[in-house]
Amino acid sequence: LFLTDKRRKRSYARTPITFQLSLAYSLVVLLGFSLAIFQASSWHFLIPLLMAVPLALFQLESKTRHQGRSLWAELAGALAMTALLPSILLLGHASSTQAAAFSLLLATRSLPSILYVRARLRLERGENVNKVLPVAASIVACIVAALLVYTKFAPVAILPVMIILFI
């Protein structure tokens, strides 16, 4: 909201409060990031975060232009958040392959969720909905999970979870 107010060159009663909240959140993130860098045995955990920066900036820019609920903005935000998982895993000394596999699982689960919620909201408003896309995305997510389990990059316990989320 703070960036939106600034973009519009307006100041409301909420503007100073949103600035203070933004500053507080930024300080918490900076503190956590500093601790992660201090504790890290390698800098590899930064790679997924750096790859997510353009996606996060795109979502932030979309929100400041009141387009944060567009499909591309929602997908960019979800994919940017998936970068946290491999970074955390790499900080915990997981292999790059494990980190990539779990990031892929999270990404393939995020896409169908976003498509499903968007479809449900449209149905609630009485609009026409393409029901095939969310179902197809869920099937692809289950196939990706099965392949990761088959190649031993993911535990077998992932399969029932993905199937339950599909149903």
Tab-separated table of C-alpha atoms in Angstrom:
chain	number	residue	atom	x	y	z
A	1	LEU	CA	0.000	0.000	0.000
A	2	PHE	CA	2.850	2.353	0.761
A	3	LEU	CA	4.307	1.952	-2.737
A	4	THR	CA	0.865	2.327	-4.284
A	5	ASP	CA	0.285	5.575	-2.386
A	6	LYS	CA	3.704	6.874	-3.460
A	7	ARG	CA	3.097	5.860	-7.075
A	8	ARG	CA	-0.154	7.840	-7.046
A	9	LYS	CA	1.604	10.739	-5.309
A	10	ARG	CA	-1.039	10.645	-2.597
A	11	SER	CA	-0.833	10.556	1.147
A	12	TYR	CA	-3.598	9.057	3.227
A	13	ALA	CA	-3.893	8.466	6.958
A	14	ARG	CA	-2.642	4.921	6.319
A	15	THR	CA	0.486	6.003	4.401
A	16	PRO	CA	2.779	6.619	7.414
A	17	ILE	CA	1.550	3.408	9.039
A	18	THR	CA	2.169	1.366	5.905
A	19	PHE	CA	5.626	2.928	5.639
A	20	GLN	CA	6.410	1.929	9.229
A	21	LEU	CA	5.142	-1.615	8.634
A	22	SER	CA	7.180	-1.864	5.428
A	23	LEU	CA	10.242	-0.667	7.290
A	24	ALA	CA	9.669	-3.149	10.125
A	25	TYR	CA	9.221	-6.059	7.692
A	26	SER	CA	12.324	-4.980	5.789
A	27	LEU	CA	14.377	-4.874	8.980
A	28	VAL	CA	13.214	-8.373	9.970
A	29	VAL	CA	14.106	-9.689	6.501
A	30	LEU	CA	17.482	-7.960	6.619
A	31	LEU	CA	18.205	-9.407	10.060
A	32	GLY	CA	17.224	-12.924	8.953
A	33	PHE	CA	19.218	-12.625	5.753
A	34	SER	CA	22.261	-11.362	7.677
A	35	LEU	CA	22.035	-14.290	10.075
A	36	ALA	CA	21.745	-16.712	7.157
A	37	ILE	CA	24.845	-15.264	5.496
A	38	PHE	CA	26.745	-15.351	8.794
A	39	GLN	CA	25.773	-18.993	9.469
A	40	ALA	CA	26.168	-20.257	5.901
A	41	SER	CA	29.070	-22.512	5.053
A	42	SER	CA	28.722	-21.617	1.368
A	43	TRP	CA	27.136	-18.958	-0.782
A	44	HIS	CA	25.187	-21.470	-2.900
A	45	PHE	CA	21.961	-20.735	-1.050
A	46	LEU	CA	21.906	-17.294	-2.698
A	47	ILE	CA	21.509	-18.697	-6.220
A	48	PRO	CA	17.783	-19.574	-5.953
A	49	LEU	CA	17.085	-16.268	-4.224
A	50	LEU	CA	18.833	-14.283	-6.944
A	51	MET	CA	16.901	-16.198	-9.592
A	52	ALA	CA	13.649	-15.231	-7.861
A	53	VAL	CA	14.364	-11.494	-7.673
A	54	PRO	CA	12.935	-10.644	-11.135
A	55	LEU	CA	9.756	-12.600	-10.355
A	56	ALA	CA	9.330	-10.875	-6.997
A	57	LEU	CA	9.934	-7.459	-8.542
A	58	PHE	CA	7.395	-8.196	-11.276
A	59	GLN	CA	4.788	-9.137	-8.690
A	60	LEU	CA	5.565	-6.060	-6.588
A	61	GLU	CA	5.291	-3.797	-9.624
A	62	SER	CA	2.015	-5.476	-10.603
A	63	LYS	CA	0.625	-4.840	-7.131
A	64	THR	CA	1.564	-1.175	-7.200
A	65	ARG	CA	-0.336	-0.864	-10.513
A	66	HIS	CA	-3.365	-2.701	-9.043
A	67	GLN	CA	-2.732	-5.692	-11.296
A	68	GLY	CA	-1.559	-7.983	-8.509
A	69	ARG	CA	-4.410	-10.395	-9.124
A	70	SER	CA	-3.546	-10.999	-12.750
A	71	LEU	CA	-2.587	-14.574	-13.556
A	72	TRP	CA	1.017	-13.655	-14.380
A	73	ALA	CA	1.485	-11.644	-11.192
A	74	GLU	CA	0.091	-14.459	-9.051
A	75	LEU	CA	2.263	-17.047	-10.782
A	76	ALA	CA	5.344	-14.840	-10.454
A	77	GLY	CA	4.706	-14.381	-6.733
A	78	ALA	CA	4.192	-18.085	-6.150
A	79	LEU	CA	7.308	-19.029	-8.099
A	80	ALA	CA	9.346	-16.373	-6.300
A	81	MET	CA	8.273	-17.889	-2.986
A	82	THR	CA	9.384	-21.344	-4.139
A	83	ALA	CA	12.954	-19.993	-4.130
A	84	LEU	CA	12.884	-19.905	-0.342
A	85	LEU	CA	12.650	-23.691	-0.098
A	86	PRO	CA	15.851	-24.566	-1.977
A	87	SER	CA	17.689	-21.782	-0.174
A	88	ILE	CA	16.652	-23.163	3.201
A	89	LEU	CA	17.544	-26.702	2.125
A	90	LEU	CA	20.959	-25.557	0.885
A	91	LEU	CA	21.554	-23.772	4.182
A	92	GLY	CA	20.749	-27.083	5.868
A	93	HIS	CA	23.431	-28.808	3.787
A	94	ALA	CA	21.059	-30.585	1.386
A	95	SER	CA	22.420	-31.318	-2.063
A	96	SER	CA	21.665	-29.016	-4.972
A	97	THR	CA	19.737	-31.872	-6.585
A	98	GLN	CA	17.520	-32.330	-3.526
A	99	ALA	CA	16.916	-28.609	-3.301
A	100	ALA	CA	15.982	-28.407	-6.990
A	101	ALA	CA	13.689	-31.445	-6.728
A	102	PHE	CA	11.734	-30.058	-3.793
A	103	SER	CA	11.550	-26.645	-5.424
A	104	LEU	CA	10.123	-28.290	-8.541
A	105	LEU	CA	7.548	-30.118	-6.403
A	106	LEU	CA	6.490	-26.897	-4.738
A	107	ALA	CA	6.288	-25.048	-8.055
A	108	THR	CA	4.242	-27.801	-9.704
A	109	ARG	CA	1.856	-27.765	-6.764
A	110	SER	CA	1.548	-23.963	-6.703
A	111	LEU	CA	0.482	-23.645	-10.335
A	112	PRO	CA	-2.583	-25.927	-10.109
A	113	SER	CA	-3.585	-24.319	-6.814
A	114	ILE	CA	-3.587	-20.851	-8.333
A	115	LEU	CA	-5.476	-22.037	-11.412
A	116	TYR	CA	-8.031	-23.870	-9.265
A	117	VAL	CA	-8.710	-20.922	-6.949
A	118	ARG	CA	-9.064	-18.575	-9.915
A	119	ALA	CA	-11.514	-20.993	-11.556
A	120	ARG	CA	-13.537	-21.367	-8.339
A	121	LEU	CA	-13.770	-17.597	-7.904
A	122	ARG	CA	-15.003	-17.234	-11.475
A	123	LEU	CA	-17.576	-19.977	-10.923
A	124	GLU	CA	-18.792	-18.178	-7.791
A	125	ARG	CA	-19.332	-15.056	-9.896
A	126	GLY	CA	-21.247	-17.071	-12.494
A	127	GLU	CA	-18.600	-16.645	-15.207
A	128	ASN	CA	-17.581	-19.263	-17.767
A	129	VAL	CA	-14.585	-21.278	-16.639
A	130	ASN	CA	-12.069	-23.491	-18.398
A	131	LYS	CA	-12.089	-26.496	-16.056
A	132	VAL	CA	-9.511	-28.424	-18.076
A	133	LEU	CA	-6.536	-26.200	-17.233
A	134	PRO	CA	-6.524	-26.662	-13.422
A	135	VAL	CA	-7.128	-30.399	-13.798
A	136	ALA	CA	-4.371	-30.753	-16.411
A	137	ALA	CA	-1.954	-28.798	-14.210
A	138	SER	CA	-2.774	-31.091	-11.267
A	139	ILE	CA	-2.177	-34.176	-13.409
A	140	VAL	CA	1.184	-32.778	-14.521
A	141	ALA	CA	2.055	-32.102	-10.856
A	142	CYS	CA	1.266	-35.730	-9.980
A	143	ILE	CA	3.348	-36.988	-12.923
A	144	VAL	CA	6.298	-34.787	-11.909
A	145	ALA	CA	6.014	-36.087	-8.336
A	146	ALA	CA	5.913	-39.685	-9.587
A	147	LEU	CA	8.996	-39.107	-11.740
A	148	LEU	CA	10.865	-37.540	-8.834
A	149	VAL	CA	9.951	-40.499	-6.627
A	150	TYR	CA	10.900	-42.975	-9.368
A	151	THR	CA	14.321	-41.314	-9.783
A	152	LYS	CA	14.693	-41.253	-5.975
A	153	PHE	CA	14.894	-37.452	-5.820
A	154	ALA	CA	11.778	-37.309	-3.628
A	155	PRO	CA	10.364	-39.570	-0.908
A	156	VAL	CA	7.455	-41.898	-1.667
A	157	ALA	CA	5.320	-40.018	0.884
A	158	ILE	CA	5.013	-37.179	-1.634
A	159	LEU	CA	2.798	-39.236	-3.954
A	160	PRO	CA	-0.246	-39.623	-1.690
A	161	VAL	CA	-0.043	-35.955	-0.769
A	162	MET	CA	-0.035	-34.886	-4.423
A	163	ILE	CA	-2.881	-37.270	-5.239
A	164	ILE	CA	-4.989	-36.047	-2.315
A	165	LEU	CA	-4.408	-32.446	-3.403
A	166	PHE	CA	-5.500	-33.459	-6.910
A	167	ILE	CA	-8.766	-34.917	-5.679
